[in-house]
Amino acid sequence: MKIIIYVYDGMTMLDAIGPYEVLRNMTDAEVLFVAEEKGEIKADSGFIDINVKYNINDINQADILVIPGSSIAFMKEIENENVLNWIREVDKSTKWTTSVCTGSIILASAGLLSGLKATSHWKPINLLSQFNAIPTRERVVEQDKFITAAGVSAGIDMAIYLSNKIVGEIETRAIQLTIEYDPQPMFNDGNYLSADDEVIKLADKKLIREAKKELGLLGMLKNSKNILKILK
Amino acid sequence: MKIIIYVYDGMTMLDAIGPYEVLRNMTDAEVLFVAEEKGEIKADSGFIDINVKYNINDINQADILVIPGSSIAFMKEIENENVLNWIREVDKSTKWTTSVCTGSIILASAGLLSGLKATSHWKPINLLSQFNAIPTRERVVEQDKFITAAGVSAGIDMAIYLSNKIVGEIETRAIQLTIEYDPQPMFNDGNYLSADDEVIKLADKKLIREAKKELGLLGMLKNSKNILKILK
């Protein structure tokens, strides 16, 4: 079972590591982290880099493709034709093509989610409609062979859902026990639809501050159309 | 707010990345990944390396120390006096010293959890008593300034618990929304105390297979006393 996780500068680490930690526990799983160019790939935080051994010219087929999201770097990826072409190519070979967080916006920009329901991080989810996908506020959305997950931590739920399809219930339950996934969220604010307004406003502020930090003034201007759509 | 996450060859990635992704979202958080020697640090899966910029000689103080766990590599760390001395030194400066999974066994072996309750991954949790800590099957255990978490994914809950103590409820709820932590576990087997026997047996098999793969026959013999304790 060959699993490609596409990684890129500015991605959100947990988006990749959540699904990886579930899927790599499937018997016979082989996980390959693949970037446009191999070497150091920096997370959005600036605090951690991973070391990537494969570039997109090395590998173009997989059973499962996972596209993680990012705070803001996905905006660069949705215009990167080199990567989008590779995603389309890999997708031809996959049994499942999946995403976490804003990874779905990358899949959609590759034209793979046209006319399909998809989910994404609660903040930029409406950008999906720009690429003819149908934004759907659920944690995990399955449509044909595409499985998209909501923001960041939702990748764990997506991968368990996918593992259940591939290796069945008993092995998936054993994986859930192996990673001791018995979540006990402290608050009820993990979901946009049930979070308090005050909490949403503060999370909004955090996300906008992060976008400003990463894009700078020039980047904010360049991406102003999309940013305005996200802010709506 | 200076946060050190100690990393080492063979660690479980989600153990580190779960807490990191919560704590780095606290305003003014600075997260430093620190290894015994800087450079590539390999995860237990063999599928991913991180690139570490600081070694233990560079940094010996922090507000928060996080010790991630590992499938089996923790057995090497609990005998690594160089690292244990550094952990004792950093601990002198921390407001909070924390662990995920078998990271608590490393803290205990440094002598920091003597007489204190602590949790760990369900499988090797009883090893804690070898170092005079009191094994406690809870997801997050707070004792004095030590907060230990159960296996792998429990680090997310631990970090939210800790964030709530440091930056308060509203900011922590906004962080929970930012990472969309609204977990929807597919099965009820994430907890050893409620998982089915069949599922426990299969997870056991997976963990033993992983230990054999990582330690080899020689390593299994060398660590046989501890391994027998884990198998009990």
CSV table of C-alpha atoms in Angstrom, one decimal:
chain,number,residue,atom,x,y,z
A,1,MET,CA,0.0,0.0,0.0
A,2,LYS,CA,1.9,3.1,-1.3
A,3,ILE,CA,0.9,6.3,0.4
A,4,ILE,CA,2.2,9.7,-0.9
A,5,ILE,CA,2.0,12.7,1.4
A,6,TYR,CA,2.7,15.9,-0.6
A,7,VAL,CA,4.6,18.4,1.5
A,8,TYR,CA,5.5,22.0,0.8
A,9,ASP,CA,7.0,25.1,2.5
A,10,GLY,CA,4.4,26.7,4.8
A,11,MET,CA,2.3,23.6,5.3
A,12,THR,CA,0.7,22.9,8.7
A,13,MET,CA,2.6,20.0,10.3
A,14,LEU,CA,-0.3,18.3,12.0
A,15,ASP,CA,-2.2,18.2,8.7
A,16,ALA,CA,0.4,15.8,7.4
A,17,ILE,CA,1.4,14.0,10.7
A,18,GLY,CA,-2.2,13.2,11.8
A,19,PRO,CA,-3.0,11.0,8.7
A,20,TYR,CA,0.5,9.6,8.5
A,21,GLU,CA,0.4,8.3,12.1
A,22,VAL,CA,-2.8,6.4,11.4
A,23,LEU,CA,-2.1,5.2,7.9
A,24,ARG,CA,1.5,4.1,8.5
A,25,ASN,CA,0.1,1.7,11.1
A,26,MET,CA,-1.8,-0.3,8.4
A,27,THR,CA,0.0,-3.5,7.7
A,28,ASP,CA,2.2,-3.2,4.7
A,29,ALA,CA,1.8,0.6,4.5
A,30,GLU,CA,4.7,2.5,2.9
A,31,VAL,CA,4.6,6.2,3.4
A,32,LEU,CA,6.5,8.6,1.1
A,33,PHE,CA,6.8,12.2,1.8
A,34,VAL,CA,7.2,14.0,-1.5
A,35,ALA,CA,8.0,17.7,-2.2
A,36,GLU,CA,8.4,19.7,-5.4
A,37,GLU,CA,12.1,19.7,-4.5
A,38,LYS,CA,13.7,17.4,-2.0
A,39,GLY,CA,15.5,18.7,1.1
A,40,GLU,CA,14.3,20.9,4.0
A,41,ILE,CA,10.6,21.7,3.9
A,42,LYS,CA,9.6,24.4,6.5
A,43,ALA,CA,6.3,24.3,8.4
A,44,ASP,CA,4.1,27.4,8.6
A,45,SER,CA,5.2,28.1,12.2
A,46,GLY,CA,8.9,28.6,11.2
A,47,PHE,CA,9.7,26.3,14.2
A,48,ILE,CA,10.1,23.0,12.4
A,49,ASP,CA,11.5,21.6,9.1
A,50,ILE,CA,11.2,18.1,7.8
A,51,ASN,CA,13.7,16.4,5.6
A,52,VAL,CA,12.2,15.2,2.4
A,53,LYS,CA,13.9,12.4,0.3
A,54,TYR,CA,11.7,12.4,-2.8
A,55,ASN,CA,10.7,15.0,-5.3
A,56,ILE,CA,7.8,15.0,-7.7
A,57,ASN,CA,9.9,13.7,-10.6
A,58,ASP,CA,10.9,10.6,-8.6
A,59,ILE,CA,7.4,9.3,-8.0
A,60,ASN,CA,4.1,9.7,-9.8
A,61,GLN,CA,1.9,6.8,-8.7
A,62,ALA,CA,0.4,5.7,-5.4
A,63,ASP,CA,-2.5,3.9,-3.9
A,64,ILE,CA,-3.3,6.9,-1.6
A,65,LEU,CA,-2.5,10.6,-2.1
A,66,VAL,CA,-2.7,12.9,0.9
A,67,ILE,CA,-2.6,16.7,0.4
A,68,PRO,CA,-2.1,18.6,3.7
A,69,GLY,CA,-3.2,22.2,4.2
A,70,SER,CA,-1.5,25.3,5.4
A,71,SER,CA,-2.2,28.6,7.0
A,72,ILE,CA,-1.6,30.6,3.9
A,73,ALA,CA,0.9,28.8,1.7
A,74,PHE,CA,-1.9,26.9,-0.2
A,75,MET,CA,-2.4,30.1,-2.1
A,76,LYS,CA,0.9,29.7,-3.8
A,77,GLU,CA,0.3,26.0,-4.4
A,78,ILE,CA,-3.0,26.6,-6.2
A,79,GLU,CA,-1.1,28.6,-8.8
A,80,ASN,CA,1.8,26.1,-9.1
A,81,GLU,CA,1.1,24.4,-12.4
A,82,ASN,CA,4.1,22.1,-12.0
A,83,VAL,CA,2.7,20.7,-8.8
A,84,LEU,CA,-0.9,20.7,-10.0
A,85,ASN,CA,0.1,18.7,-13.1
A,86,TRP,CA,1.8,16.1,-10.9
A,87,ILE,CA,-1.2,15.9,-8.6
A,88,ARG,CA,-3.4,15.2,-11.7
A,89,GLU,CA,-0.9,12.5,-12.8
A,90,VAL,CA,-0.7,10.8,-9.4
A,91,ASP,CA,-4.5,11.0,-9.1
A,92,LYS,CA,-4.8,8.8,-12.2
A,93,SER,CA,-3.2,5.9,-10.3
A,94,THR,CA,-4.8,6.3,-6.9
A,95,LYS,CA,-7.5,4.3,-5.2
A,96,TRP,CA,-8.1,7.3,-2.9
A,97,THR,CA,-7.2,10.9,-3.2
A,98,THR,CA,-7.5,12.8,0.0
A,99,SER,CA,-6.8,16.1,1.7
A,100,VAL,CA,-6.7,17.8,5.1
A,101,CYS,CA,-7.6,21.4,5.8
A,102,THR,CA,-6.9,23.7,2.8
A,103,GLY,CA,-5.4,20.8,1.0
A,104,SER,CA,-8.9,20.4,-0.6
A,105,ILE,CA,-8.5,23.8,-2.2
A,106,ILE,CA,-5.3,22.6,-3.9
A,107,LEU,CA,-7.1,19.4,-5.1
A,108,ALA,CA,-10.0,21.6,-6.3
A,109,SER,CA,-7.6,24.0,-8.1
A,110,ALA,CA,-6.2,20.9,-9.9
A,111,GLY,CA,-9.8,20.5,-11.2
A,112,LEU,CA,-10.3,17.2,-9.4
A,113,LEU,CA,-13.3,18.2,-7.3
A,114,SER,CA,-15.5,19.8,-10.0
A,115,GLY,CA,-19.1,19.3,-9.1
A,116,LEU,CA,-18.2,17.4,-5.9
A,117,LYS,CA,-18.9,18.2,-2.3
A,118,ALA,CA,-15.8,18.8,-0.3
A,119,THR,CA,-14.8,20.2,3.1
A,120,SER,CA,-11.9,22.4,4.3
A,121,HIS,CA,-10.8,24.5,7.2
A,122,TRP,CA,-13.8,26.6,8.4
A,123,LYS,CA,-12.1,29.9,7.5
A,124,PRO,CA,-11.3,29.7,3.8
A,125,ILE,CA,-13.8,26.9,2.9
A,126,ASN,CA,-15.8,29.1,0.5
A,127,LEU,CA,-12.8,29.4,-1.8
A,128,LEU,CA,-13.7,25.8,-2.9
A,129,SER,CA,-16.6,27.2,-4.9
A,130,GLN,CA,-14.1,29.2,-7.0
A,131,PHE,CA,-13.0,25.9,-8.5
A,132,ASN,CA,-16.5,24.4,-8.9
A,133,ALA,CA,-16.4,22.3,-5.8
A,134,ILE,CA,-19.3,22.4,-3.3
A,135,PRO,CA,-18.2,23.6,0.1
A,136,THR,CA,-19.7,21.4,2.8
A,137,ARG,CA,-19.2,22.0,6.5
A,138,GLU,CA,-18.6,18.4,7.6
A,139,ARG,CA,-15.5,16.9,9.3
A,140,VAL,CA,-15.0,14.2,6.7
A,141,VAL,CA,-16.6,14.2,3.2
A,142,GLU,CA,-16.4,11.2,0.8
A,143,GLN,CA,-17.2,11.8,-2.9
A,144,ASP,CA,-16.3,9.2,-5.4
A,145,LYS,CA,-12.7,8.4,-4.6
A,146,PHE,CA,-12.0,11.8,-2.9
A,147,ILE,CA,-12.0,12.1,0.8
A,148,THR,CA,-11.6,15.6,2.2
A,149,ALA,CA,-11.2,16.5,5.9
A,150,ALA,CA,-11.9,19.8,7.7
A,151,GLY,CA,-9.1,21.8,9.4
A,152,VAL,CA,-5.8,20.5,10.8
A,153,SER,CA,-6.8,17.8,13.5
A,154,ALA,CA,-9.6,16.5,11.2
A,155,GLY,CA,-6.9,14.6,9.3
A,156,ILE,CA,-6.8,12.0,12.1
A,157,ASP,CA,-10.5,11.3,11.7
A,158,MET,CA,-10.2,11.2,7.9
A,159,ALA,CA,-7.4,8.6,8.1
A,160,ILE,CA,-9.3,6.4,10.5
A,161,TYR,CA,-12.3,6.6,8.1
A,162,LEU,CA,-10.0,5.6,5.2
A,163,SER,CA,-8.2,2.9,7.1
A,164,ASN,CA,-11.6,1.3,7.9
A,165,LYS,CA,-12.3,1.1,4.2
A,166,ILE,CA,-9.0,-0.4,3.3
A,167,VAL,CA,-8.0,-2.8,6.1
A,168,GLY,CA,-11.4,-3.2,7.8
A,169,GLU,CA,-12.8,-2.5,11.2
A,170,ILE,CA,-10.8,-4.8,13.5
A,171,GLU,CA,-7.4,-3.6,12.3
A,172,THR,CA,-8.5,0.0,12.3
A,173,ARG,CA,-9.8,-0.3,15.9
A,174,ALA,CA,-6.4,-1.8,16.8
A,175,ILE,CA,-4.7,1.2,15.1
A,176,GLN,CA,-7.0,3.6,17.1
A,177,LEU,CA,-5.9,1.8,20.3
A,178,THR,CA,-2.2,1.9,19.2
A,179,ILE,CA,-2.3,5.7,18.9
A,180,GLU,CA,-4.6,5.8,21.9
A,181,TYR,CA,-7.1,8.0,20.1
A,182,ASP,CA,-9.6,8.5,22.8
A,183,PRO,CA,-9.9,12.3,22.4
A,184,GLN,CA,-11.2,14.3,25.4
A,185,PRO,CA,-11.5,17.9,24.0
A,186,MET,CA,-11.6,20.4,26.8
A,187,PHE,CA,-14.0,22.7,25.2
A,188,ASN,CA,-16.8,22.6,22.6
A,189,ASP,CA,-15.2,25.2,20.3
A,190,GLY,CA,-13.5,22.9,17.8
A,191,ASN,CA,-16.4,23.3,15.4
A,192,TYR,CA,-17.2,26.6,13.7
A,193,LEU,CA,-20.9,25.9,13.7
A,194,SER,CA,-21.0,25.5,17.5
A,195,ALA,CA,-18.2,27.8,18.6
A,196,ASP,CA,-19.1,31.1,20.5
A,197,ASP,CA,-18.9,34.3,18.5
A,198,GLU,CA,-16.2,35.7,20.9
A,199,VAL,CA,-14.0,32.6,20.2
A,200,ILE,CA,-14.6,32.8,16.4
A,201,LYS,CA,-13.5,36.5,16.4
A,202,LEU,CA,-10.3,35.7,18.4
A,203,ALA,CA,-9.5,32.7,16.1
A,204,ASP,CA,-10.1,35.0,13.1
A,205,LYS,CA,-7.6,37.5,14.5
A,206,LYS,CA,-5.0,34.8,15.0
A,207,LEU,CA,-5.4,33.6,11.5
A,208,ILE,CA,-5.2,37.1,10.0
A,209,ARG,CA,-2.2,37.9,12.0
A,210,GLU,CA,-0.5,34.7,10.7
A,211,ALA,CA,-1.4,35.6,7.1
A,212,LYS,CA,0.1,39.1,7.5
A,213,LYS,CA,3.2,37.6,9.0
A,214,GLU,CA,3.7,35.1,6.3
A,215,LEU,CA,2.6,37.1,3.2
A,216,GLY,CA,3.8,40.6,4.1
A,217,LEU,CA,2.1,43.6,2.7
A,218,LEU,CA,3.1,42.8,-0.9
A,219,GLY,CA,1.7,39.2,-0.6
A,220,MET,CA,-1.5,40.5,1.0
A,221,LEU,CA,-2.0,42.9,-2.0
A,222,LYS,CA,-1.1,40.2,-4.6
A,223,ASN,CA,-3.6,37.8,-3.1
A,224,SER,CA,-6.2,40.5,-2.1
A,225,LYS,CA,-9.0,39.0,-4.2
A,226,ASN,CA,-8.7,35.6,-2.5
A,227,ILE,CA,-8.1,37.1,0.9
A,228,LEU,CA,-11.2,39.2,0.7
A,229,LYS,CA,-13.1,36.1,-0.2
A,230,ILE,CA,-11.7,34.4,2.9
A,231,LEU,CA,-12.5,37.3,5.1
A,232,LYS,CA,-16.1,37.4,4.1
B,1,MET,CA,7.1,31.7,26.4
B,2,LYS,CA,10.0,29.4,25.5
B,3,ILE,CA,9.0,25.8,24.8
B,4,ILE,CA,11.5,23.0,24.3
B,5,ILE,CA,10.4,19.8,22.6
B,6,TYR,CA,13.1,17.1,23.0
B,7,VAL,CA,13.4,14.9,20.0
B,8,TYR,CA,15.4,11.7,19.4
B,9,ASP,CA,15.8,8.9,16.8
B,10,GLY,CA,12.9,6.5,17.0
B,11,MET,CA,10.4,9.0,18.5
B,12,THR,CA,6.8,8.9,17.5
B,13,MET,CA,6.1,12.0,15.4
B,14,LEU,CA,2.5,12.7,16.5
B,15,ASP,CA,3.8,12.7,20.2
B,16,ALA,CA,5.8,15.8,19.3
B,17,ILE,CA,3.6,17.4,16.7
B,18,GLY,CA,0.3,17.2,18.6
B,19,PRO,CA,1.5,19.4,21.5
B,20,TYR,CA,3.6,21.6,19.2
B,21,GLU,CA,0.6,22.5,17.0
B,22,VAL,CA,-1.5,23.6,20.1
B,23,LEU,CA,1.3,25.3,22.1
B,24,ARG,CA,2.8,27.2,19.1
B,25,ASN,CA,-0.5,28.9,18.6
B,26,MET,CA,-0.3,30.6,22.0
B,27,THR,CA,0.6,34.3,21.6
B,28,ASP,CA,4.3,34.8,22.0
B,29,ALA,CA,5.1,31.1,21.9
B,30,GLU,CA,8.6,30.2,20.7
B,31,VAL,CA,9.1,26.4,20.1
B,32,LEU,CA,12.5,24.9,19.9
B,33,PHE,CA,13.1,21.3,18.8
B,34,VAL,CA,16.2,20.1,20.6
B,35,ALA,CA,18.1,16.8,20.1
B,36,GLU,CA,21.2,15.3,21.7
B,37,GLU,CA,22.9,16.1,18.4
B,38,LYS,CA,21.5,18.4,15.8
B,39,GLY,CA,20.7,17.3,12.2
B,40,GLU,CA,18.3,14.6,10.9
B,41,ILE,CA,16.2,12.9,13.5
B,42,LYS,CA,14.4,9.8,12.3
B,43,ALA,CA,10.9,8.9,13.5
B,44,ASP,CA,10.1,5.3,14.6
B,45,SER,CA,8.3,4.6,11.3
B,46,GLY,CA,11.5,5.1,9.2
B,47,PHE,CA,9.3,7.2,6.9
B,48,ILE,CA,10.0,10.7,8.1
B,49,ASP,CA,13.0,12.7,9.4
B,50,ILE,CA,12.9,16.1,11.0
B,51,ASN,CA,15.7,18.6,10.8
B,52,VAL,CA,16.8,19.7,14.2
B,53,LYS,CA,18.7,23.0,14.6
B,54,TYR,CA,19.6,22.9,18.3
B,55,ASN,CA,21.5,20.4,20.4
B,56,ILE,CA,21.3,20.0,24.2
B,57,ASN,CA,24.5,22.0,24.7
B,58,ASP,CA,22.9,25.0,23.0
B,59,ILE,CA,19.9,25.4,25.3
B,60,ASN,CA,19.3,24.4,28.9
B,61,GLN,CA,16.4,26.6,30.0
B,62,ALA,CA,12.7,26.8,29.1
B,63,ASP,CA,9.3,27.7,30.4
B,64,ILE,CA,7.9,24.4,29.1
B,65,LEU,CA,9.7,21.1,28.4
B,66,VAL,CA,7.9,18.5,26.4
B,67,ILE,CA,9.3,14.9,26.2
B,68,PRO,CA,7.6,12.9,23.4
B,69,GLY,CA,7.4,9.1,23.5
B,70,SER,CA,8.4,6.4,21.1
B,71,SER,CA,7.5,2.9,20.1
B,72,ILE,CA,10.7,1.4,21.6
B,73,ALA,CA,13.5,4.0,21.4
B,74,PHE,CA,12.6,5.3,24.9
B,75,MET,CA,14.4,2.3,26.3
B,76,LYS,CA,17.7,3.8,25.0
B,77,GLU,CA,16.8,7.2,26.3
B,78,ILE,CA,16.2,6.0,29.8
B,79,GLU,CA,19.8,4.8,30.0
B,80,ASN,CA,21.3,7.9,28.3
B,81,GLU,CA,22.8,9.8,31.2
B,82,ASN,CA,23.9,12.7,29.0
B,83,VAL,CA,20.3,13.4,28.1
B,84,LEU,CA,18.9,12.6,31.5
B,85,ASN,CA,21.3,15.1,33.1
B,86,TRP,CA,20.2,17.7,30.5
B,87,ILE,CA,16.5,17.0,31.3
B,88,ARG,CA,17.2,17.5,35.0
B,89,GLU,CA,19.0,20.8,34.2
B,90,VAL,CA,16.2,22.1,32.0
B,91,ASP,CA,13.6,21.0,34.5
B,92,LYS,CA,15.1,23.3,37.1
B,93,SER,CA,14.1,26.3,35.0
B,94,THR,CA,10.6,25.2,33.8
B,95,LYS,CA,7.2,26.3,34.9
B,96,TRP,CA,5.9,23.1,33.4
B,97,THR,CA,7.6,19.8,32.6
B,98,THR,CA,5.4,17.5,30.4
B,99,SER,CA,5.5,14.3,28.5
B,100,VAL,CA,3.5,12.4,26.0
B,101,CYS,CA,3.2,8.6,25.8
B,102,THR,CA,6.4,6.8,26.9
B,103,GLY,CA,8.0,10.2,27.4
B,104,SER,CA,6.9,9.9,31.0
B,105,ILE,CA,9.1,6.9,31.5
B,106,ILE,CA,12.0,9.1,30.4
B,107,LEU,CA,11.0,11.8,32.9
B,108,ALA,CA,10.7,9.1,35.6
B,109,SER,CA,14.1,7.6,34.8
B,110,ALA,CA,15.5,11.1,35.3
B,111,GLY,CA,14.1,10.8,38.8
B,112,LEU,CA,11.6,13.6,38.3
B,113,LEU,CA,8.4,11.7,39.0
B,114,SER,CA,9.4,9.9,42.3
B,115,GLY,CA,6.3,9.4,44.4
B,116,LEU,CA,4.1,11.2,41.8
B,117,LYS,CA,1.2,9.8,39.8
B,118,ALA,CA,1.9,9.7,36.0
B,119,THR,CA,0.3,8.3,32.9
B,120,SER,CA,1.9,6.8,29.8
B,121,HIS,CA,0.9,4.7,26.7
B,122,TRP,CA,-1.3,1.8,28.0
B,123,LYS,CA,1.2,-0.9,26.9
B,124,PRO,CA,4.4,0.0,28.9
B,125,ILE,CA,2.7,2.1,31.6
B,126,ASN,CA,3.8,-0.3,34.4
B,127,LEU,CA,7.4,0.5,33.7
B,128,LEU,CA,6.8,3.8,35.5
B,129,SER,CA,6.8,2.0,38.9
B,130,GLN,CA,10.4,0.9,38.2
B,131,PHE,CA,11.3,4.5,38.8
B,132,ASN,CA,9.1,5.1,41.8
B,133,ALA,CA,6.3,6.9,39.8
B,134,ILE,CA,2.7,5.8,40.3
B,135,PRO,CA,1.2,4.5,37.1
B,136,THR,CA,-2.2,6.0,36.6
B,137,ARG,CA,-4.5,5.1,33.7
B,138,GLU,CA,-5.8,8.6,32.9
B,139,ARG,CA,-5.5,10.7,29.7
B,140,VAL,CA,-3.8,13.7,31.3
B,141,VAL,CA,-2.3,13.6,34.8
B,142,GLU,CA,-1.2,16.8,36.6
B,143,GLN,CA,1.1,16.5,39.6
B,144,ASP,CA,3.0,19.5,41.0
B,145,LYS,CA,4.4,21.0,37.8
B,146,PHE,CA,4.5,17.8,35.9
B,147,ILE,CA,1.8,17.0,33.3
B,148,THR,CA,2.0,13.6,31.7
B,149,ALA,CA,-0.3,12.4,28.8
B,150,ALA,CA,-1.3,8.9,27.7
B,151,GLY,CA,-0.3,7.5,24.3
B,152,VAL,CA,0.5,9.4,21.1
B,153,SER,CA,-2.7,11.4,20.3
B,154,ALA,CA,-3.2,12.3,24.0
B,155,GLY,CA,-0.5,15.0,23.6
B,156,ILE,CA,-3.2,17.2,21.9
B,157,ASP,CA,-5.4,17.0,25.0
B,158,MET,CA,-2.5,17.6,27.3
B,159,ALA,CA,-1.4,20.7,25.4
B,160,ILE,CA,-4.9,22.1,25.4
B,161,TYR,CA,-5.1,21.5,29.2
B,162,LEU,CA,-1.7,23.3,29.6
B,163,SER,CA,-2.6,26.2,27.3
B,164,ASN,CA,-5.7,26.8,29.4
B,165,LYS,CA,-3.5,27.2,32.5
B,166,ILE,CA,-1.1,29.5,30.7
B,167,VAL,CA,-3.1,31.8,28.4
B,168,GLY,CA,-6.6,31.1,29.9
B,169,GLU,CA,-9.9,29.8,28.5
B,170,ILE,CA,-10.8,32.2,25.7
B,171,GLU,CA,-7.5,32.0,24.0
B,172,THR,CA,-7.3,28.3,24.4
B,173,ARG,CA,-10.8,27.9,22.9
B,174,ALA,CA,-9.7,30.0,20.0
B,175,ILE,CA,-6.7,27.7,19.5
B,176,GLN,CA,-9.0,24.7,19.6
B,177,LEU,CA,-11.0,26.3,16.8
B,178,THR,CA,-7.9,27.3,14.9
B,179,ILE,CA,-6.8,23.6,14.7
B,180,GLU,CA,-10.5,22.6,14.4
B,181,TYR,CA,-10.2,20.1,17.3
B,182,ASP,CA,-13.7,18.7,17.2
B,183,PRO,CA,-12.7,15.0,17.2
B,184,GLN,CA,-15.1,12.4,16.0
B,185,PRO,CA,-13.5,9.1,16.8
B,186,MET,CA,-15.0,6.3,14.6
B,187,PHE,CA,-14.7,3.6,17.3
B,188,ASN,CA,-14.6,3.4,21.1
B,189,ASP,CA,-11.3,1.5,21.1
B,190,GLY,CA,-9.0,4.4,21.8
B,191,ASN,CA,-8.9,3.6,25.5
B,192,TYR,CA,-7.4,0.4,26.9
B,193,LEU,CA,-9.9,0.2,29.7
B,194,SER,CA,-12.9,0.1,27.3
B,195,ALA,CA,-11.4,-1.6,24.2
B,196,ASP,CA,-12.5,-5.1,23.2
B,197,ASP,CA,-10.1,-8.0,24.1
B,198,GLU,CA,-9.8,-8.9,20.4
B,199,VAL,CA,-8.7,-5.3,19.6
B,200,ILE,CA,-6.2,-5.2,22.4
B,201,LYS,CA,-4.7,-8.5,21.3
B,202,LEU,CA,-4.3,-7.2,17.7
B,203,ALA,CA,-2.8,-3.9,18.9
B,204,ASP,CA,-0.4,-5.9,21.2
B,205,LYS,CA,0.7,-7.9,18.1
B,206,LYS,CA,1.4,-4.7,16.2
B,207,LEU,CA,3.4,-3.2,19.0
B,208,ILE,CA,5.5,-6.4,19.5
B,209,ARG,CA,6.1,-6.7,15.8
B,210,GLU,CA,7.3,-3.1,15.8
B,211,ALA,CA,9.6,-3.7,18.8
B,212,LYS,CA,11.1,-6.8,17.0
B,213,LYS,CA,11.7,-4.8,13.9
B,214,GLU,CA,13.4,-1.9,15.7
B,215,LEU,CA,15.4,-3.8,18.3
B,216,GLY,CA,16.4,-6.9,16.4
B,217,LEU,CA,17.1,-10.1,18.3
B,218,LEU,CA,20.1,-8.6,20.1
B,219,GLY,CA,18.2,-5.6,21.3
B,220,MET,CA,15.3,-7.8,22.4
B,221,LEU,CA,17.8,-9.9,24.5
B,222,LYS,CA,19.5,-6.8,25.9
B,223,ASN,CA,16.2,-5.3,26.9
B,224,SER,CA,14.6,-8.6,27.9
B,225,LYS,CA,13.9,-7.6,31.5
B,226,ASN,CA,12.0,-4.5,30.5
B,227,ILE,CA,10.3,-6.1,27.6
B,228,LEU,CA,9.0,-8.9,29.9
B,229,LYS,CA,7.7,-6.2,32.2
B,230,ILE,CA,5.9,-4.6,29.2
B,231,LEU,CA,4.5,-7.9,28.0
B,232,LYS,CA,3.0,-8.7,31.3
